[in-house]
């Protein structure tokens, strides 16, 4: 390992002396063969590493129920013996993609994931009620019970990420003659996650690193994708997906506010004292990569000028950050962490973020090859100039020499990030969470499931294996004016049977703004339009925030005289769905 890194530095220095932007070709060829061997071996180790951490038969997940992904077998320093909704969804997204690409051995594990998630959705937990706000709970105990310790919650990326993993599977089932299974077993789980996304995309929550309570680009990007493909799946299955289609453009509109001119500010609506340069944004472009998309800036596609400019900004932010990055010139890959201000384990590079820097570039190469050209504009020029210093703005058709030199340079640069991972991976291929900023030694949780999954997806893109489209092409138009989500209400009908005489009116009052906060003069008047001698019904419909518990009473008003019902207060809790409805049938007391 030492010899190899010495060679790398010497090669880079030679390249600079010779005035080349890249490494010297003969060494590159030798390095390439070595890299191919590493990739082949590490691909096998990585799929085995993922499966080892999934119950019930994973060798490193003893006693864990079927389909449950353990974040890492590490039970102390740090204790990752939990199942995170995000990590599990990203892991299963990779497994479902692999299944679709032909690995049929994975289907049982995927079915087990569907069942395990259906069970988790039924748990009340510290983030809120089962099937409602509780879906934003970030992690659970591995035996599928709630974790009640303090934590950065809620985290709103879990539901849309899980929806995406399951939508990929449901679409495959439909295309393979199993529509009923998609509708009856998978859609119910997806549908709850989409309802959550519709309801909460415009609320703050914790980011994917579980530290910042604000609006996270990753969460918003994941929400947009899930709503777009969720609306399409609902239509395909003849199901409803309330608010999915109408909120998707709103989410896309909001996503634009993270763009700050040359990069993505990963966390907004929060005063976090950071630059916002964060691998959060690289991971977002991987997640929303659509192989059929153009290089759309609005959806930050991997090959878009925005995502490339952001790639350079994020990567450059780590060049001076770690001792192990010293002396690595522009155009060569440094080790990548989460964000500069990171202090977790003193702030180190991570395997999955270094792999993300590679995966974005492989995905971009796939897109240029499919589109048949590459465009360099003012925004992406600095990114390309690091790799090919002589390039200027323009569109270059595939087959042209400029196209070839650009695409080859980007691919070589991507390989260089993989070579970084190779350099700091121990010989048994075990991928921890981090590697030391000074020595490169593996650090923090061992055998991190997400690290292995990140290796698999990066190399699949390198191999030209891509997921199905999620419909980016029909969902990339940004509305001219951004709107938030309307508040999520439940429409409650209050029915009360009460005999009255002419001149008397009935009101409902209670402990909510919508019910006048117990002030009789601000109560809500009921209607007697259906009142008869046989059925003395007074009624009214009121919009009340969903999933809200409140107390109320009826009052009888005649002139200035108010008479209250007897104690105790009545209680009601609205249901969790936006635009849901409910009815209370009371008798005056
Ligand atoms: C990528 O392709 C190589 C060479 O065919 C193969 O050994 C490796 O397993 C593949 N990796 C993945 C993750 O698909
Ligand atoms: C809600 O959406 C509006 C419109 O895009 C945006 O200005 C606002 O910052 C968003 N707030 C949150 C918390 O998402
Ligand atoms: C997160 O921030 C919002 C304001 O943006 C605040 O209302 C909420 O209470 C905060 N959540 C936590 C858990 O601190
Ligand atoms: C990509 O751009 C071409 C040319 O403008 C257009 O015809 C095509 O529909 C676009 N594809 C997508 C998926 O947006």
PDB file of C-alpha atoms in Angstrom, residues 335-552:
ATOM      1  CA  UNK A 335     -10.396  11.092  -0.446  1.00  0.00           C
ATOM      2  CA  UNK A 336     -13.930  12.419   0.124  1.00  0.00           C
ATOM      3  CA  UNK A 337     -15.733  12.820   3.439  1.00  0.00           C
ATOM      4  CA  UNK A 338     -19.175  14.135   4.321  1.00  0.00           C
ATOM      5  CA  UNK A 339     -18.489  17.872   4.716  1.00  0.00           C
ATOM      6  CA  UNK A 340     -15.599  20.007   5.844  1.00  0.00           C
ATOM      7  CA  UNK A 341     -16.922  21.022   9.225  1.00  0.00           C
ATOM      8  CA  UNK A 342     -17.500  17.374  10.217  1.00  0.00           C
ATOM      9  CA  UNK A 343     -16.265  16.482  13.720  1.00  0.00           C
ATOM     10  CA  UNK A 344     -17.702  12.954  14.028  1.00  0.00           C
ATOM     11  CA  UNK A 345     -14.663  10.771  14.888  1.00  0.00           C
ATOM     12  CA  UNK A 346     -12.716  13.980  14.204  1.00  0.00           C
ATOM     13  CA  UNK A 347     -14.067  14.204  10.681  1.00  0.00           C
ATOM     14  CA  UNK A 348     -12.706  11.689   8.171  1.00  0.00           C
ATOM     15  CA  UNK A 349     -13.172  10.518   4.619  1.00  0.00           C
ATOM     16  CA  UNK A 350     -15.866   7.870   4.143  1.00  0.00           C
ATOM     17  CA  UNK A 351     -15.886   4.998   1.676  1.00  0.00           C
ATOM     18  CA  UNK A 352     -19.445   5.653   0.527  1.00  0.00           C
ATOM     19  CA  UNK A 353     -18.868   9.332  -0.194  1.00  0.00           C
ATOM     20  CA  UNK A 354     -15.628   8.651  -2.085  1.00  0.00           C
ATOM     21  CA  UNK A 355     -17.546   6.040  -4.087  1.00  0.00           C
ATOM     22  CA  UNK A 356     -20.327   8.571  -4.700  1.00  0.00           C
ATOM     23  CA  UNK A 357     -17.836  10.925  -6.363  1.00  0.00           C
ATOM     24  CA  UNK A 358     -17.005   8.076  -8.764  1.00  0.00           C
ATOM     25  CA  UNK A 359     -20.581   6.928  -9.305  1.00  0.00           C
ATOM     26  CA  UNK A 360     -21.797  10.363 -10.378  1.00  0.00           C
ATOM     27  CA  UNK A 361     -19.135  10.451 -13.081  1.00  0.00           C
ATOM     28  CA  UNK A 362     -19.805   6.924 -14.377  1.00  0.00           C
ATOM     29  CA  UNK A 363     -23.508   7.810 -14.554  1.00  0.00           C
ATOM     30  CA  UNK A 364     -22.676  11.007 -16.454  1.00  0.00           C
ATOM     31  CA  UNK A 365     -20.572   9.032 -18.941  1.00  0.00           C
ATOM     32  CA  UNK A 366     -23.518   6.676 -19.445  1.00  0.00           C
ATOM     33  CA  UNK A 367     -25.769   9.666 -20.160  1.00  0.00           C
ATOM     34  CA  UNK A 368     -23.401  11.319 -22.657  1.00  0.00           C
ATOM     35  CA  UNK A 369     -22.962   8.061 -24.512  1.00  0.00           C
ATOM     36  CA  UNK A 370     -26.721   7.580 -24.731  1.00  0.00           C
ATOM     37  CA  UNK A 371     -27.414  11.181 -25.726  1.00  0.00           C
ATOM     38  CA  UNK A 372     -24.590  11.074 -28.266  1.00  0.00           C
ATOM     39  CA  UNK A 373     -22.888  14.324 -27.334  1.00  0.00           C
ATOM     40  CA  UNK A 374     -21.329  16.259 -24.520  1.00  0.00           C
ATOM     41  CA  UNK A 375     -21.878  19.944 -23.843  1.00  0.00           C
ATOM     42  CA  UNK A 376     -19.376  22.109 -22.011  1.00  0.00           C
ATOM     43  CA  UNK A 377     -20.805  25.444 -20.922  1.00  0.00           C
ATOM     44  CA  UNK A 378     -19.535  28.282 -18.727  1.00  0.00           C
ATOM     45  CA  UNK A 379     -20.803  26.541 -15.605  1.00  0.00           C
ATOM     46  CA  UNK A 380     -19.220  23.150 -16.287  1.00  0.00           C
ATOM     47  CA  UNK A 381     -16.040  24.494 -17.917  1.00  0.00           C
ATOM     48  CA  UNK A 382     -13.959  24.621 -14.691  1.00  0.00           C
ATOM     49  CA  UNK A 383     -14.852  20.975 -13.974  1.00  0.00           C
ATOM     50  CA  UNK A 384     -13.718  19.879 -17.441  1.00  0.00           C
ATOM     51  CA  UNK A 385     -10.626  22.127 -17.454  1.00  0.00           C
ATOM     52  CA  UNK A 386      -9.272  20.242 -14.431  1.00  0.00           C
ATOM     53  CA  UNK A 387      -9.265  17.127 -16.613  1.00  0.00           C
ATOM     54  CA  UNK A 388      -8.573  18.493 -20.089  1.00  0.00           C
ATOM     55  CA  UNK A 389      -6.996  21.956 -19.665  1.00  0.00           C
ATOM     56  CA  UNK A 390      -7.349  22.919 -23.318  1.00  0.00           C
ATOM     57  CA  UNK A 391     -11.108  22.378 -23.620  1.00  0.00           C
ATOM     58  CA  UNK A 392     -13.458  25.252 -24.388  1.00  0.00           C
ATOM     59  CA  UNK A 393     -17.214  25.605 -24.312  1.00  0.00           C
ATOM     60  CA  UNK A 394     -19.187  23.881 -27.023  1.00  0.00           C
ATOM     61  CA  UNK A 395     -21.127  20.737 -27.890  1.00  0.00           C
ATOM     62  CA  UNK A 396     -19.072  17.796 -29.062  1.00  0.00           C
ATOM     63  CA  UNK A 397     -20.660  14.873 -30.876  1.00  0.00           C
ATOM     64  CA  UNK A 398     -19.752  11.347 -29.930  1.00  0.00           C
ATOM     65  CA  UNK A 399     -16.985  10.064 -32.143  1.00  0.00           C
ATOM     66  CA  UNK A 400     -15.268  13.452 -32.308  1.00  0.00           C
ATOM     67  CA  UNK A 401     -11.806  13.619 -30.774  1.00  0.00           C
ATOM     68  CA  UNK A 402     -12.881  16.182 -28.179  1.00  0.00           C
ATOM     69  CA  UNK A 403     -15.798  13.982 -27.152  1.00  0.00           C
ATOM     70  CA  UNK A 404     -13.481  11.014 -26.781  1.00  0.00           C
ATOM     71  CA  UNK A 405     -10.872  12.878 -24.795  1.00  0.00           C
ATOM     72  CA  UNK A 406     -13.465  14.399 -22.452  1.00  0.00           C
ATOM     73  CA  UNK A 407     -15.341  11.174 -21.814  1.00  0.00           C
ATOM     74  CA  UNK A 408     -12.132   9.191 -21.367  1.00  0.00           C
ATOM     75  CA  UNK A 409     -10.809  11.786 -18.951  1.00  0.00           C
ATOM     76  CA  UNK A 410     -14.019  11.733 -16.890  1.00  0.00           C
ATOM     77  CA  UNK A 411     -13.984   7.947 -16.770  1.00  0.00           C
ATOM     78  CA  UNK A 412     -10.332   7.913 -15.759  1.00  0.00           C
ATOM     79  CA  UNK A 413     -11.063  10.481 -13.071  1.00  0.00           C
ATOM     80  CA  UNK A 414     -13.919   8.290 -11.784  1.00  0.00           C
ATOM     81  CA  UNK A 415     -11.567   5.299 -11.726  1.00  0.00           C
ATOM     82  CA  UNK A 416      -9.163   7.390  -9.694  1.00  0.00           C
ATOM     83  CA  UNK A 417     -11.778   7.679  -6.899  1.00  0.00           C
ATOM     84  CA  UNK A 418     -12.157   3.890  -6.989  1.00  0.00           C
ATOM     85  CA  UNK A 419      -8.374   3.636  -6.776  1.00  0.00           C
ATOM     86  CA  UNK A 420      -8.537   5.832  -3.659  1.00  0.00           C
ATOM     87  CA  UNK A 421     -10.955   3.352  -2.110  1.00  0.00           C
ATOM     88  CA  UNK A 422      -8.670   0.522  -3.193  1.00  0.00           C
ATOM     89  CA  UNK A 423      -5.707   2.229  -1.574  1.00  0.00           C
ATOM     90  CA  UNK A 424      -7.449   2.430   1.801  1.00  0.00           C
ATOM     91  CA  UNK A 425      -9.287  -0.912   1.745  1.00  0.00           C
ATOM     92  CA  UNK A 426      -7.632  -3.638   3.800  1.00  0.00           C
ATOM     93  CA  UNK A 427      -6.603  -6.761   1.911  1.00  0.00           C
ATOM     94  CA  UNK A 428      -9.628  -8.746   3.106  1.00  0.00           C
ATOM     95  CA  UNK A 429     -11.906  -6.181   1.435  1.00  0.00           C
ATOM     96  CA  UNK A 430     -13.767  -5.190   4.610  1.00  0.00           C
ATOM     97  CA  UNK A 431     -15.399  -1.775   4.201  1.00  0.00           C
ATOM     98  CA  UNK A 432     -15.847   0.202   7.391  1.00  0.00           C
ATOM     99  CA  UNK A 433     -17.681   3.517   7.545  1.00  0.00           C
ATOM    100  CA  UNK A 434     -14.641   5.814   7.476  1.00  0.00           C
ATOM    101  CA  UNK A 435     -10.881   5.830   6.931  1.00  0.00           C
ATOM    102  CA  UNK A 436      -8.503   7.945   8.920  1.00  0.00           C
ATOM    103  CA  UNK A 437      -7.791  11.463   7.645  1.00  0.00           C
ATOM    104  CA  UNK A 438      -4.106  11.131   8.591  1.00  0.00           C
ATOM    105  CA  UNK A 439      -3.238   7.472   8.086  1.00  0.00           C
ATOM    106  CA  UNK A 440      -6.016   6.090   5.892  1.00  0.00           C
ATOM    107  CA  UNK A 441      -6.668   3.272   8.377  1.00  0.00           C
ATOM    108  CA  UNK A 442     -10.287   2.041   8.566  1.00  0.00           C
ATOM    109  CA  UNK A 443     -12.298   3.752  11.301  1.00  0.00           C
ATOM    110  CA  UNK A 444     -15.673   3.774  13.052  1.00  0.00           C
ATOM    111  CA  UNK A 445     -18.261   1.075  12.297  1.00  0.00           C
ATOM    112  CA  UNK A 446     -16.886  -2.050  10.625  1.00  0.00           C
ATOM    113  CA  UNK A 447     -18.619  -3.764   7.705  1.00  0.00           C
ATOM    114  CA  UNK A 448     -21.002  -0.874   7.080  1.00  0.00           C
ATOM    115  CA  UNK A 449     -23.837  -2.174   4.904  1.00  0.00           C
ATOM    116  CA  UNK A 450     -24.129   1.137   3.085  1.00  0.00           C
ATOM    117  CA  UNK A 451     -20.394   1.111   2.221  1.00  0.00           C
ATOM    118  CA  UNK A 452     -20.783  -2.245   0.471  1.00  0.00           C
ATOM    119  CA  UNK A 453     -23.989  -1.149  -1.274  1.00  0.00           C
ATOM    120  CA  UNK A 454     -22.223   2.023  -2.442  1.00  0.00           C
ATOM    121  CA  UNK A 455     -19.421  -0.051  -3.944  1.00  0.00           C
ATOM    122  CA  UNK A 456     -21.937  -2.193  -5.834  1.00  0.00           C
ATOM    123  CA  UNK A 457     -23.859   0.704  -7.367  1.00  0.00           C
ATOM    124  CA  UNK A 458     -20.701   2.618  -8.332  1.00  0.00           C
ATOM    125  CA  UNK A 459     -19.292  -0.407 -10.115  1.00  0.00           C
ATOM    126  CA  UNK A 460     -22.593  -1.272 -11.759  1.00  0.00           C
ATOM    127  CA  UNK A 461     -22.612   2.205 -13.329  1.00  0.00           C
ATOM    128  CA  UNK A 462     -19.002   1.656 -14.385  1.00  0.00           C
ATOM    129  CA  UNK A 463     -20.049  -1.661 -15.909  1.00  0.00           C
ATOM    130  CA  UNK A 464     -22.908   0.049 -17.770  1.00  0.00           C
ATOM    131  CA  UNK A 465     -25.654  -1.519 -15.637  1.00  0.00           C
ATOM    132  CA  UNK A 466     -28.287   1.117 -14.922  1.00  0.00           C
ATOM    133  CA  UNK A 467     -31.699   1.150 -13.224  1.00  0.00           C
ATOM    134  CA  UNK A 468     -34.963   1.662 -15.128  1.00  0.00           C
ATOM    135  CA  UNK A 469     -36.130   5.212 -15.820  1.00  0.00           C
ATOM    136  CA  UNK A 470     -38.249   6.873 -13.124  1.00  0.00           C
ATOM    137  CA  UNK A 471     -39.862   9.292 -15.533  1.00  0.00           C
ATOM    138  CA  UNK A 472     -37.577  12.312 -15.174  1.00  0.00           C
ATOM    139  CA  UNK A 473     -38.394  13.402 -18.718  1.00  0.00           C
ATOM    140  CA  UNK A 474     -42.005  14.177 -17.816  1.00  0.00           C
ATOM    141  CA  UNK A 475     -41.192  15.786 -14.472  1.00  0.00           C
ATOM    142  CA  UNK A 476     -38.415  18.291 -15.080  1.00  0.00           C
ATOM    143  CA  UNK A 477     -40.379  21.471 -15.715  1.00  0.00           C
ATOM    144  CA  UNK A 478     -40.011  23.912 -12.857  1.00  0.00           C
ATOM    145  CA  UNK A 479     -43.126  25.977 -12.053  1.00  0.00           C
ATOM    146  CA  UNK A 480     -42.506  29.715 -12.397  1.00  0.00           C
ATOM    147  CA  UNK A 481     -43.698  30.378  -8.860  1.00  0.00           C
ATOM    148  CA  UNK A 482     -42.946  28.082  -5.938  1.00  0.00           C
ATOM    149  CA  UNK A 483     -45.659  27.183  -3.489  1.00  0.00           C
ATOM    150  CA  UNK A 484     -45.427  25.163  -0.312  1.00  0.00           C
ATOM    151  CA  UNK A 485     -47.749  22.362   0.552  1.00  0.00           C
ATOM    152  CA  UNK A 486     -51.175  23.313   1.813  1.00  0.00           C
ATOM    153  CA  UNK A 487     -51.597  22.392   5.451  1.00  0.00           C
ATOM    154  CA  UNK A 488     -52.746  18.860   5.903  1.00  0.00           C
ATOM    155  CA  UNK A 489     -56.298  18.814   7.204  1.00  0.00           C
ATOM    156  CA  UNK A 490     -58.907  16.291   8.069  1.00  0.00           C
ATOM    157  CA  UNK A 491     -62.525  17.349   7.486  1.00  0.00           C
ATOM    158  CA  UNK A 492     -64.523  16.590  10.616  1.00  0.00           C
ATOM    159  CA  UNK A 493     -68.334  16.580  10.693  1.00  0.00           C
ATOM    160  CA  UNK A 494     -69.740  17.406  14.116  1.00  0.00           C
ATOM    161  CA  UNK A 495     -73.254  15.984  14.565  1.00  0.00           C
ATOM    162  CA  UNK A 496     -75.021  16.684  17.822  1.00  0.00           C
ATOM    163  CA  UNK A 497     -78.591  15.804  18.738  1.00  0.00           C
ATOM    164  CA  UNK A 498     -79.990  18.576  20.896  1.00  0.00           C
ATOM    165  CA  UNK A 499     -83.560  19.806  21.265  1.00  0.00           C
ATOM    166  CA  UNK A 500     -83.705  23.571  20.887  1.00  0.00           C
ATOM    167  CA  UNK A 501     -86.349  26.250  20.706  1.00  0.00           C
ATOM    168  CA  UNK A 502     -86.447  29.037  18.124  1.00  0.00           C
ATOM    169  CA  UNK A 503     -83.832  31.694  18.949  1.00  0.00           C
ATOM    170  CA  UNK A 504     -81.359  29.186  20.321  1.00  0.00           C
ATOM    171  CA  UNK A 505     -78.170  28.358  18.404  1.00  0.00           C
ATOM    172  CA  UNK A 506     -75.590  25.615  18.877  1.00  0.00           C
ATOM    173  CA  UNK A 507     -71.829  26.165  18.611  1.00  0.00           C
ATOM    174  CA  UNK A 508     -68.845  23.903  19.016  1.00  0.00           C
ATOM    175  CA  UNK A 509     -65.833  25.293  20.916  1.00  0.00           C
ATOM    176  CA  UNK A 510     -62.590  23.642  21.896  1.00  0.00           C
ATOM    177  CA  UNK A 511     -58.868  23.793  22.427  1.00  0.00           C
ATOM    178  CA  UNK A 512     -57.846  24.545  18.840  1.00  0.00           C
ATOM    179  CA  UNK A 513     -57.663  27.735  16.792  1.00  0.00           C
ATOM    180  CA  UNK A 514     -60.200  26.155  14.434  1.00  0.00           C
ATOM    181  CA  UNK A 515     -62.584  25.751  17.408  1.00  0.00           C
ATOM    182  CA  UNK A 516     -62.073  29.222  18.877  1.00  0.00           C
ATOM    183  CA  UNK A 517     -59.633  28.191  21.622  1.00  0.00           C
ATOM    184  CA  UNK A 518     -62.509  27.766  24.096  1.00  0.00           C
ATOM    185  CA  UNK A 519     -63.828  31.284  23.529  1.00  0.00           C
ATOM    186  CA  UNK A 520     -67.629  31.118  23.038  1.00  0.00           C
ATOM    187  CA  UNK A 521     -67.596  34.191  20.809  1.00  0.00           C
ATOM    188  CA  UNK A 522     -65.123  32.454  18.452  1.00  0.00           C
ATOM    189  CA  UNK A 523     -66.896  29.095  18.389  1.00  0.00           C
ATOM    190  CA  UNK A 524     -68.149  27.497  15.171  1.00  0.00           C
ATOM    191  CA  UNK A 525     -71.879  27.708  14.514  1.00  0.00           C
ATOM    192  CA  UNK A 526     -73.744  24.510  13.670  1.00  0.00           C
ATOM    193  CA  UNK A 527     -76.573  24.357  11.134  1.00  0.00           C
ATOM    194  CA  UNK A 528     -80.144  23.308  11.904  1.00  0.00           C
ATOM    195  CA  UNK A 529     -81.050  22.819   8.251  1.00  0.00           C
ATOM    196  CA  UNK A 530     -81.647  19.092   8.798  1.00  0.00           C
ATOM    197  CA  UNK A 531     -83.334  19.534  12.206  1.00  0.00           C
ATOM    198  CA  UNK A 532     -86.681  17.768  12.618  1.00  0.00           C
ATOM    199  CA  UNK A 533     -88.834  17.034  15.644  1.00  0.00           C
ATOM    200  CA  UNK A 534     -87.928  13.343  15.333  1.00  0.00           C
ATOM    201  CA  UNK A 535     -84.253  13.941  14.726  1.00  0.00           C
ATOM    202  CA  UNK A 536     -83.012  17.163  16.371  1.00  0.00           C
ATOM    203  CA  UNK A 537     -79.731  17.270  14.435  1.00  0.00           C
ATOM    204  CA  UNK A 538     -77.319  20.204  14.463  1.00  0.00           C
ATOM    205  CA  UNK A 539     -74.204  19.757  12.326  1.00  0.00           C
ATOM    206  CA  UNK A 540     -71.145  21.471  10.862  1.00  0.00           C
ATOM    207  CA  UNK A 541     -67.981  20.454   8.967  1.00  0.00           C
ATOM    208  CA  UNK A 542     -64.667  21.878  10.185  1.00  0.00           C
ATOM    209  CA  UNK A 543     -61.138  21.479   8.741  1.00  0.00           C
ATOM    210  CA  UNK A 544     -58.835  20.401  11.546  1.00  0.00           C
ATOM    211  CA  UNK A 545     -55.135  19.551  11.183  1.00  0.00           C
ATOM    212  CA  UNK A 546     -54.633  15.826  10.627  1.00  0.00           C
ATOM    213  CA  UNK A 547     -53.422  13.555  13.406  1.00  0.00           C
ATOM    214  CA  UNK A 548     -54.345  16.060  16.102  1.00  0.00           C
ATOM    215  CA  UNK A 549     -55.877  15.290  19.495  1.00  0.00           C
ATOM    216  CA  UNK A 550     -58.189  17.940  20.923  1.00  0.00           C
ATOM    217  CA  UNK A 551     -60.983  18.537  23.442  1.00  0.00           C
ATOM    218  CA  UNK A 552     -64.271  20.288  22.775  1.00  0.00           C
TER     219      UNK A 552
END
